[in-house]
Amino acid sequence: MTDHTDSPAPQRLLLATDLCTRCDRPLDRAKQLAAEWQASLTIVMVRDGPGTPEEVSSWLDGSDPVHAFEQAARNEVAAEFAGTGVAATLQVVRGDVTDGIVQAATALTDPVVIIGASRDGGFQQLFLGSTATRLAQELAQPLLVVRQRTRGSYARILVANDFGDAARRALDSAIALFPGRLITLMHVLEVSPAGPPAAYAGAMHQAQLDSEGFLDRCALPDDARARIDIVIGHGDVPDAIAGYVAAAATELVVLGVHPISALARVFTGSYSDELLRRLPCDTLLVRAASGSA
């Protein structure tokens, strides 16, 4: 069980980006979190081939445009972080986007990994394709997908609760990464209020009891437990959570990800995948330990 009373802030952040305009949102969030946590920031740029007409021409001529590209990128990073107090370094690697991010994260000690969309096809899939799903399964570290503009620290945080180990780790992570924040713990009943009123009321009451029992098993310190608000929704899980997030102006949703095999991912979707596509806010994906329920 996580010791919530003495959990240090993350010391390292890893931002996967290509530094284009559409990556400004994850870049700004990385800056904010690095300052909040007093963490170092590693920026990784994964290139799976020549990206500009000039690079294509150089590649066809047999020359190597990598040095010039890296120097320009390093100059941009240096200018971006000048005077911010954030220690930022740049890594440029070649190969598959997902493999490059996983390898860069593995080389660091427990970073929080940050991604966002960009104009490049590979990075665009980080939001709406198989890349984010694969990263969430393969990364041992938390994965933050940024959509919103940064307007300060995360204040309104929701943790999705299915009473399993993945949800418990998601709650542990939310408490450890964002101490002192109010957290909504939301469970969704896949039932309709249009049924018998007594049965619906009984199911809602039982879900409340189950949520409280879940918190008891998490063995949280009193101050953390006091900042958690239990919410019970109903209906389709992605619909209910996305609807609540929009109505409550939630800034961050923390989702526990159940480890599943690559073959199983081909044939079965998950609420995490669907929510990642539909949530309007930032999303933190936290993978449960392999073999957990």
Coordinates of N, CA and C in Angstrom, one line a residue, residues 29 32 36 150-156 181 251:
R29 N 1.9 22.7 -20.1 CA 1.6 21.9 -18.9 C 2.8 21.3 -18.3
Q32 N 4.5 23.9 -16.3 CA 3.8 24.2 -15.0 C 4.1 23.1 -14.0
E36 N 5.9 23.2 -10.4 CA 5.2 22.9 -9.2 C 5.9 21.8 -8.4
T150 N -3.2 25.4 -20.2 CA -2.8 25.4 -18.8 C -3.2 26.8 -18.2
R151 N -4.0 26.7 -17.2 CA -4.4 27.9 -16.5 C -4.1 27.8 -15.0
G152 N -2.9 27.2 -14.7 CA -2.6 27.0 -13.3 C -2.6 25.5 -12.9
S153 N -2.4 25.2 -11.7 CA -2.4 23.8 -11.2 C -3.8 23.2 -11.4
Y154 N -3.8 21.8 -11.5 CA -5.0 21.1 -11.5 C -5.7 21.3 -10.2
A155 N -7.0 21.7 -10.3 CA -7.8 21.9 -9.0 C -9.0 21.0 -8.9
R156 N -9.6 20.6 -10.0 CA -10.8 19.8 -10.0 C -10.4 18.4 -10.7
R181 N -5.5 18.5 -2.9 CA -6.6 18.8 -3.8 C -7.9 18.0 -3.4
E251 N -10.9 19.3 -14.5 CA -9.7 19.6 -15.3 C -8.8 18.4 -15.6

